[in-house]
PDB file of C-alpha atoms in Angstrom:
ATOM      1  CA  LYS A   1     -70.613-179.981 103.986  1.00  0.00           C
ATOM      2  CA  ASN A   2     -71.231-182.035 100.851  1.00  0.00           C
ATOM      3  CA  GLU A   3     -68.617-181.869  98.153  1.00  0.00           C
ATOM      4  CA  VAL A   4     -71.330-181.113  95.574  1.00  0.00           C
ATOM      5  CA  GLU A   5     -74.168-178.762  96.383  1.00  0.00           C
ATOM      6  CA  GLN A   6     -77.123-178.153  94.094  1.00  0.00           C
ATOM      7  CA  SER A   7     -79.726-175.421  94.250  1.00  0.00           C
ATOM      8  CA  PRO A   8     -82.590-175.234  94.345  1.00  0.00           C
ATOM      9  CA  GLN A   9     -83.635-178.615  95.754  1.00  0.00           C
ATOM     10  CA  ASN A  10     -87.109-178.232  94.283  1.00  0.00           C
ATOM     11  CA  LEU A  11     -88.249-176.052  91.422  1.00  0.00           C
ATOM     12  CA  THR A  12     -91.699-175.536  89.942  1.00  0.00           C
ATOM     13  CA  ALA A  13     -92.016-173.569  86.718  1.00  0.00           C
ATOM     14  CA  GLN A  14     -94.691-172.656  84.213  1.00  0.00           C
ATOM     15  CA  GLU A  15     -94.376-173.991  80.709  1.00  0.00           C
ATOM     16  CA  GLY A  16     -92.222-171.666  78.624  1.00  0.00           C
ATOM     17  CA  GLU A  17     -90.154-170.289  81.499  1.00  0.00           C
ATOM     18  CA  PHE A  18     -86.360-170.105  81.476  1.00  0.00           C
ATOM     19  CA  ILE A  19     -84.950-172.386  84.149  1.00  0.00           C
ATOM     20  CA  THR A  20     -81.573-172.354  85.890  1.00  0.00           C
ATOM     21  CA  ILE A  21     -80.201-175.042  88.164  1.00  0.00           C
ATOM     22  CA  ASN A  22     -76.938-174.383  89.963  1.00  0.00           C
ATOM     23  CA  CYS A  23     -74.140-176.645  91.113  1.00  0.00           C
ATOM     24  CA  SER A  24     -71.190-175.730  93.330  1.00  0.00           C
ATOM     25  CA  TYR A  25     -68.368-178.048  94.253  1.00  0.00           C
ATOM     26  CA  SER A  26     -65.437-177.912  96.612  1.00  0.00           C
ATOM     27  CA  VAL A  27     -62.908-180.361  95.186  1.00  0.00           C
ATOM     28  CA  GLY A  28     -60.566-180.378  92.240  1.00  0.00           C
ATOM     29  CA  ILE A  29     -62.188-182.028  89.253  1.00  0.00           C
ATOM     30  CA  SER A  30     -61.362-183.229  85.784  1.00  0.00           C
ATOM     31  CA  ALA A  31     -64.928-182.877  84.475  1.00  0.00           C
ATOM     32  CA  LEU A  32     -68.494-182.138  85.499  1.00  0.00           C
ATOM     33  CA  HIS A  33     -71.590-184.036  84.413  1.00  0.00           C
ATOM     34  CA  TRP A  34     -75.226-183.072  84.250  1.00  0.00           C
ATOM     35  CA  LEU A  35     -77.609-186.018  84.396  1.00  0.00           C
ATOM     36  CA  GLN A  36     -81.368-186.347  84.059  1.00  0.00           C
ATOM     37  CA  GLN A  37     -83.380-188.895  86.016  1.00  0.00           C
ATOM     38  CA  HIS A  38     -86.977-189.567  85.043  1.00  0.00           C
ATOM     39  CA  PRO A  39     -89.644-190.874  87.455  1.00  0.00           C
ATOM     40  CA  GLY A  40     -88.984-194.466  86.397  1.00  0.00           C
ATOM     41  CA  GLY A  41     -85.481-194.119  87.750  1.00  0.00           C
ATOM     42  CA  GLY A  42     -83.338-194.396  84.635  1.00  0.00           C
ATOM     43  CA  ILE A  43     -80.547-191.848  84.303  1.00  0.00           C
ATOM     44  CA  VAL A  44     -79.448-190.180  81.105  1.00  0.00           C
ATOM     45  CA  SER A  45     -76.261-188.205  80.708  1.00  0.00           C
ATOM     46  CA  LEU A  46     -76.959-184.708  79.347  1.00  0.00           C
ATOM     47  CA  PHE A  47     -73.542-183.090  79.338  1.00  0.00           C
ATOM     48  CA  MET A  48     -69.966-183.702  80.298  1.00  0.00           C
ATOM     49  CA  LEU A  49     -67.881-180.537  80.383  1.00  0.00           C
ATOM     50  CA  SER A  50     -64.568-179.378  81.701  1.00  0.00           C
ATOM     51  CA  SER A  51     -64.638-175.762  80.547  1.00  0.00           C
ATOM     52  CA  GLY A  52     -66.830-173.161  78.909  1.00  0.00           C
ATOM     53  CA  LYS A  53     -70.277-173.935  77.644  1.00  0.00           C
ATOM     54  CA  LYS A  54     -72.178-176.654  75.813  1.00  0.00           C
ATOM     55  CA  LYS A  55     -75.578-176.543  74.153  1.00  0.00           C
ATOM     56  CA  HIS A  56     -77.911-179.295  73.085  1.00  0.00           C
ATOM     57  CA  GLY A  57     -81.330-178.299  71.878  1.00  0.00           C
ATOM     58  CA  ARG A  58     -82.988-176.265  74.618  1.00  0.00           C
ATOM     59  CA  LEU A  59     -80.392-177.242  77.208  1.00  0.00           C
ATOM     60  CA  ILE A  60     -77.283-175.210  77.959  1.00  0.00           C
ATOM     61  CA  ALA A  61     -74.592-176.085  80.478  1.00  0.00           C
ATOM     62  CA  THR A  62     -71.839-173.758  81.636  1.00  0.00           C
ATOM     63  CA  ILE A  63     -68.933-174.193  83.976  1.00  0.00           C
ATOM     64  CA  ASN A  64     -66.582-171.755  85.709  1.00  0.00           C
ATOM     65  CA  ILE A  65     -63.574-173.714  86.900  1.00  0.00           C
ATOM     66  CA  GLN A  66     -62.103-170.838  88.922  1.00  0.00           C
ATOM     67  CA  GLU A  67     -65.337-170.332  90.844  1.00  0.00           C
ATOM     68  CA  LYS A  68     -66.089-174.075  91.025  1.00  0.00           C
ATOM     69  CA  HIS A  69     -69.589-173.524  89.761  1.00  0.00           C
ATOM     70  CA  SER A  70     -71.766-174.838  86.978  1.00  0.00           C
ATOM     71  CA  SER A  71     -75.245-174.022  85.775  1.00  0.00           C
ATOM     72  CA  LEU A  72     -77.764-175.935  83.716  1.00  0.00           C
ATOM     73  CA  HIS A  73     -80.259-173.806  81.807  1.00  0.00           C
ATOM     74  CA  ILE A  74     -83.438-174.946  80.118  1.00  0.00           C
ATOM     75  CA  THR A  75     -84.984-172.525  77.652  1.00  0.00           C
ATOM     76  CA  ALA A  76     -88.698-172.600  76.774  1.00  0.00           C
ATOM     77  CA  SER A  77     -89.384-175.248  79.405  1.00  0.00           C
ATOM     78  CA  HIS A  78     -91.970-177.942  78.744  1.00  0.00           C
ATOM     79  CA  PRO A  79     -93.791-180.405  81.023  1.00  0.00           C
ATOM     80  CA  ARG A  80     -91.728-183.235  79.534  1.00  0.00           C
ATOM     81  CA  ASP A  81     -88.657-181.568  81.086  1.00  0.00           C
ATOM     82  CA  SER A  82     -90.026-182.544  84.511  1.00  0.00           C
ATOM     83  CA  ALA A  83     -87.383-184.775  86.073  1.00  0.00           C
ATOM     84  CA  VAL A  84     -84.600-184.807  88.636  1.00  0.00           C
ATOM     85  CA  TYR A  85     -81.453-183.083  87.404  1.00  0.00           C
ATOM     86  CA  ILE A  86     -78.235-184.272  88.966  1.00  0.00           C
ATOM     87  CA  CYS A  87     -74.840-182.632  88.970  1.00  0.00           C
ATOM     88  CA  ALA A  88     -71.850-184.939  89.353  1.00  0.00           C
ATOM     89  CA  VAL A  89     -68.172-184.062  89.414  1.00  0.00           C
ATOM     90  CA  MET A  90     -65.411-186.355  88.320  1.00  0.00           C
ATOM     91  CA  GLU A  91     -62.531-186.231  90.740  1.00  0.00           C
ATOM     92  CA  TYR A  92     -59.108-187.205  89.529  1.00  0.00           C
ATOM     93  CA  GLY A  93     -59.054-190.988  89.374  1.00  0.00           C
ATOM     94  CA  ASN A  94     -62.404-191.338  87.590  1.00  0.00           C
ATOM     95  CA  LYS A  95     -64.513-191.200  90.732  1.00  0.00           C
ATOM     96  CA  LEU A  96     -67.870-189.464  90.332  1.00  0.00           C
ATOM     97  CA  VAL A  97     -69.303-187.528  93.276  1.00  0.00           C
ATOM     98  CA  PHE A  98     -72.979-186.694  92.976  1.00  0.00           C
ATOM     99  CA  GLY A  99     -75.154-183.862  94.161  1.00  0.00           C
ATOM    100  CA  ALA A 100     -78.495-184.688  95.765  1.00  0.00           C
ATOM    101  CA  GLY A 101     -80.403-183.548  92.688  1.00  0.00           C
ATOM    102  CA  THR A 102     -82.912-180.840  91.821  1.00  0.00           C
ATOM    103  CA  ILE A 103     -86.517-181.909  91.388  1.00  0.00           C
ATOM    104  CA  LEU A 104     -88.013-179.931  88.511  1.00  0.00           C
ATOM    105  CA  ARG A 105     -91.712-179.788  87.774  1.00  0.00           C
ATOM    106  CA  VAL A 106     -92.934-177.857  84.762  1.00  0.00           C
ATOM    107  CA  LYS A 107     -96.654-177.129  84.761  1.00  0.00           C
ATOM    108  CA  SER A 108     -98.657-176.613  81.590  1.00  0.00           C
TER     109      SER A 108
ATOM    110  CA  ASP B   1     -79.025-201.771  70.331  1.00  0.00           C
ATOM    111  CA  GLY B   2     -76.170-201.150  72.728  1.00  0.00           C
ATOM    112  CA  GLY B   3     -76.940-200.475  76.338  1.00  0.00           C
ATOM    113  CA  ILE B   4     -77.024-201.608  79.928  1.00  0.00           C
ATOM    114  CA  THR B   5     -79.636-203.923  81.335  1.00  0.00           C
ATOM    115  CA  GLN B   6     -80.420-204.509  84.978  1.00  0.00           C
ATOM    116  CA  SER B   7     -82.703-207.148  86.330  1.00  0.00           C
ATOM    117  CA  PRO B   8     -85.022-207.437  87.994  1.00  0.00           C
ATOM    118  CA  LYS B   9     -86.635-203.984  88.069  1.00  0.00           C
ATOM    119  CA  TYR B  10     -88.225-204.646  91.458  1.00  0.00           C
ATOM    120  CA  LEU B  11     -86.921-207.090  94.027  1.00  0.00           C
ATOM    121  CA  PHE B  12     -88.268-208.076  97.405  1.00  0.00           C
ATOM    122  CA  ARG B  13     -86.202-209.877  99.980  1.00  0.00           C
ATOM    123  CA  LYS B  14     -86.721-211.151 103.468  1.00  0.00           C
ATOM    124  CA  GLU B  15     -84.366-210.007 106.172  1.00  0.00           C
ATOM    125  CA  GLY B  16     -81.354-212.258 106.485  1.00  0.00           C
ATOM    126  CA  GLN B  17     -81.335-213.351 102.844  1.00  0.00           C
ATOM    127  CA  ASN B  18     -78.623-212.614 100.330  1.00  0.00           C
ATOM    128  CA  VAL B  19     -79.766-211.346  96.932  1.00  0.00           C
ATOM    129  CA  THR B  20     -77.912-210.779  93.658  1.00  0.00           C
ATOM    130  CA  LEU B  21     -78.654-207.917  91.279  1.00  0.00           C
ATOM    131  CA  SER B  22     -77.747-208.399  87.655  1.00  0.00           C
ATOM    132  CA  CYS B  23     -76.005-205.867  85.413  1.00  0.00           C
ATOM    133  CA  GLU B  24     -75.073-206.585  81.798  1.00  0.00           C
ATOM    134  CA  GLN B  25     -73.662-204.239  79.148  1.00  0.00           C
ATOM    135  CA  ASN B  26     -72.947-204.718  75.465  1.00  0.00           C
ATOM    136  CA  LEU B  27     -71.139-201.413  74.973  1.00  0.00           C
ATOM    137  CA  ASN B  28     -67.718-203.025  75.170  1.00  0.00           C
ATOM    138  CA  HIS B  29     -66.884-200.813  78.128  1.00  0.00           C
ATOM    139  CA  ASP B  30     -64.023-201.773  80.393  1.00  0.00           C
ATOM    140  CA  ALA B  31     -65.278-199.942  83.487  1.00  0.00           C
ATOM    141  CA  MET B  32     -68.432-200.770  85.416  1.00  0.00           C
ATOM    142  CA  TYR B  33     -69.906-199.288  88.570  1.00  0.00           C
ATOM    143  CA  TRP B  34     -72.588-199.928  91.179  1.00  0.00           C
ATOM    144  CA  TYR B  35     -74.324-197.048  92.926  1.00  0.00           C
ATOM    145  CA  ARG B  36     -76.929-196.831  95.611  1.00  0.00           C
ATOM    146  CA  GLN B  37     -79.543-194.057  95.664  1.00  0.00           C
ATOM    147  CA  ASP B  38     -81.526-193.110  98.756  1.00  0.00           C
ATOM    148  CA  PRO B  39     -84.235-190.420  98.911  1.00  0.00           C
ATOM    149  CA  GLY B  40     -82.803-186.913  99.226  1.00  0.00           C
ATOM    150  CA  GLN B  41     -79.217-188.092  98.795  1.00  0.00           C
ATOM    151  CA  GLY B  42     -76.844-188.213  95.905  1.00  0.00           C
ATOM    152  CA  LEU B  43     -75.802-191.508  94.367  1.00  0.00           C
ATOM    153  CA  ARG B  44     -73.095-193.238  96.350  1.00  0.00           C
ATOM    154  CA  LEU B  45     -70.507-195.591  94.914  1.00  0.00           C
ATOM    155  CA  ILE B  46     -70.588-199.154  96.220  1.00  0.00           C
ATOM    156  CA  TYR B  47     -68.028-200.923  94.014  1.00  0.00           C
ATOM    157  CA  TYR B  48     -66.353-200.329  90.704  1.00  0.00           C
ATOM    158  CA  SER B  49     -64.326-202.375  88.264  1.00  0.00           C
ATOM    159  CA  GLN B  50     -61.962-200.972  85.688  1.00  0.00           C
ATOM    160  CA  ILE B  51     -61.058-204.289  84.096  1.00  0.00           C
ATOM    161  CA  VAL B  52     -62.100-207.921  84.116  1.00  0.00           C
ATOM    162  CA  ASN B  53     -61.139-209.857  87.261  1.00  0.00           C
ATOM    163  CA  ASP B  54     -60.438-206.670  89.179  1.00  0.00           C
ATOM    164  CA  PHE B  55     -62.680-204.490  91.311  1.00  0.00           C
ATOM    165  CA  GLN B  56     -62.346-201.858  94.010  1.00  0.00           C
ATOM    166  CA  LYS B  57     -64.442-200.820  96.991  1.00  0.00           C
ATOM    167  CA  GLY B  58     -66.309-197.568  96.756  1.00  0.00           C
ATOM    168  CA  ASP B  59     -67.519-195.373  99.595  1.00  0.00           C
ATOM    169  CA  ILE B  60     -70.138-197.761 100.994  1.00  0.00           C
ATOM    170  CA  ALA B  61     -68.942-201.293 100.203  1.00  0.00           C
ATOM    171  CA  GLU B  62     -69.747-202.856 103.573  1.00  0.00           C
ATOM    172  CA  GLY B  63     -72.396-205.562 103.258  1.00  0.00           C
ATOM    173  CA  TYR B  64     -71.970-205.881  99.490  1.00  0.00           C
ATOM    174  CA  SER B  65     -69.880-208.091  97.218  1.00  0.00           C
ATOM    175  CA  VAL B  66     -69.231-208.147  93.471  1.00  0.00           C
ATOM    176  CA  SER B  67     -67.520-210.201  90.809  1.00  0.00           C
ATOM    177  CA  ARG B  68     -66.221-209.352  87.347  1.00  0.00           C
ATOM    178  CA  GLU B  69     -65.579-212.630  85.564  1.00  0.00           C
ATOM    179  CA  LYS B  70     -66.702-211.302  82.191  1.00  0.00           C
ATOM    180  CA  LYS B  71     -66.354-207.875  80.619  1.00  0.00           C
ATOM    181  CA  GLU B  72     -70.098-207.690  79.999  1.00  0.00           C
ATOM    182  CA  SER B  73     -71.284-208.590  83.478  1.00  0.00           C
ATOM    183  CA  PHE B  74     -70.884-207.049  86.942  1.00  0.00           C
ATOM    184  CA  PRO B  75     -73.336-208.645  89.407  1.00  0.00           C
ATOM    185  CA  LEU B  76     -73.838-207.156  92.857  1.00  0.00           C
ATOM    186  CA  THR B  77     -74.718-209.296  95.868  1.00  0.00           C
ATOM    187  CA  VAL B  78     -76.439-207.619  98.783  1.00  0.00           C
ATOM    188  CA  THR B  79     -75.598-209.742 101.787  1.00  0.00           C
ATOM    189  CA  SER B  80     -77.386-210.113 105.096  1.00  0.00           C
ATOM    190  CA  ALA B  81     -74.595-208.010 106.617  1.00  0.00           C
ATOM    191  CA  GLN B  82     -75.938-204.900 104.887  1.00  0.00           C
ATOM    192  CA  LYS B  83     -77.920-203.232 107.667  1.00  0.00           C
ATOM    193  CA  ASN B  84     -80.191-201.057 105.553  1.00  0.00           C
ATOM    194  CA  PRO B  85     -80.420-202.600 102.077  1.00  0.00           C
ATOM    195  CA  THR B  86     -83.727-201.077 100.947  1.00  0.00           C
ATOM    196  CA  ALA B  87     -82.730-198.643  98.187  1.00  0.00           C
ATOM    197  CA  PHE B  88     -82.569-198.026  94.465  1.00  0.00           C
ATOM    198  CA  TYR B  89     -79.493-199.589  92.863  1.00  0.00           C
ATOM    199  CA  LEU B  90     -77.979-198.295  89.649  1.00  0.00           C
ATOM    200  CA  CYS B  91     -75.324-199.896  87.506  1.00  0.00           C
ATOM    201  CA  ALA B  92     -73.223-197.893  85.073  1.00  0.00           C
ATOM    202  CA  SER B  93     -70.409-198.455  82.608  1.00  0.00           C
ATOM    203  CA  SER B  94     -67.896-196.291  80.816  1.00  0.00           C
ATOM    204  CA  ARG B  95     -64.944-196.364  78.480  1.00  0.00           C
ATOM    205  CA  GLY B  96     -62.248-195.163  80.795  1.00  0.00           C
ATOM    206  CA  SER B  97     -63.050-191.731  82.202  1.00  0.00           C
ATOM    207  CA  ASP B  98     -65.602-190.953  79.511  1.00  0.00           C
ATOM    208  CA  THR B  99     -69.302-190.447  80.137  1.00  0.00           C
ATOM    209  CA  GLN B 100     -70.907-193.116  82.287  1.00  0.00           C
ATOM    210  CA  TYR B 101     -73.969-194.834  80.874  1.00  0.00           C
ATOM    211  CA  PHE B 102     -76.559-195.916  83.397  1.00  0.00           C
ATOM    212  CA  GLY B 103     -78.880-198.877  83.510  1.00  0.00           C
ATOM    213  CA  PRO B 104     -82.594-198.562  84.396  1.00  0.00           C
ATOM    214  CA  GLY B 105     -82.008-199.524  88.035  1.00  0.00           C
ATOM    215  CA  THR B 106     -83.308-202.134  90.462  1.00  0.00           C
ATOM    216  CA  ARG B 107     -85.484-201.153  93.406  1.00  0.00           C
ATOM    217  CA  LEU B 108     -84.763-203.492  96.313  1.00  0.00           C
ATOM    218  CA  THR B 109     -87.155-203.709  99.231  1.00  0.00           C
ATOM    219  CA  VAL B 110     -86.426-205.728 102.331  1.00  0.00           C
ATOM    220  CA  LEU B 111     -89.551-207.011 104.028  1.00  0.00           C
TER     221      LEU B 111
END
């Protein structure tokens, strides 16, 4: 079993829909990251959080440390949100462990 | 502008050849990392360096080597001992345990 599991693996949505991507992990962590990878391959960090909730524009990330679960929400989705979204947990000692990613496609 | 550069973007290599991937950052970060990405899998850590002249093996270091002679640079050599080198390679840097910043990646194909 992978230490970081993401669901769903693939997600297709219509423009304007509310999107949720889930991440569950099995190890103790100091922080959790949500990353975005565009088709060209470059990765951008969206959020780093260790508790509660963070919001940036139409993106919201939440984490429940007790349940070892995090969600990434996208409100009013747009085709430009189409990308791979990656959850990564930082174990103690600064090591990042990555999920396999969720491929999101938003259709207009 | 501060950031991380990787070169080249695409790299082709014949079997049995060593090849070096470049990674440079001007963010003044102490820590640098190399990851490998394969289809359907999460990124896996090859090597990391927390300070100049020091580096540590990651989860899949076999067949790879690195050096960290300068703070700004962390080149990765894919040696002929790496059995399945075709992959997408990403370099990252961070200030301690803060957010890691990623380069644009190098796609290596072995012919």
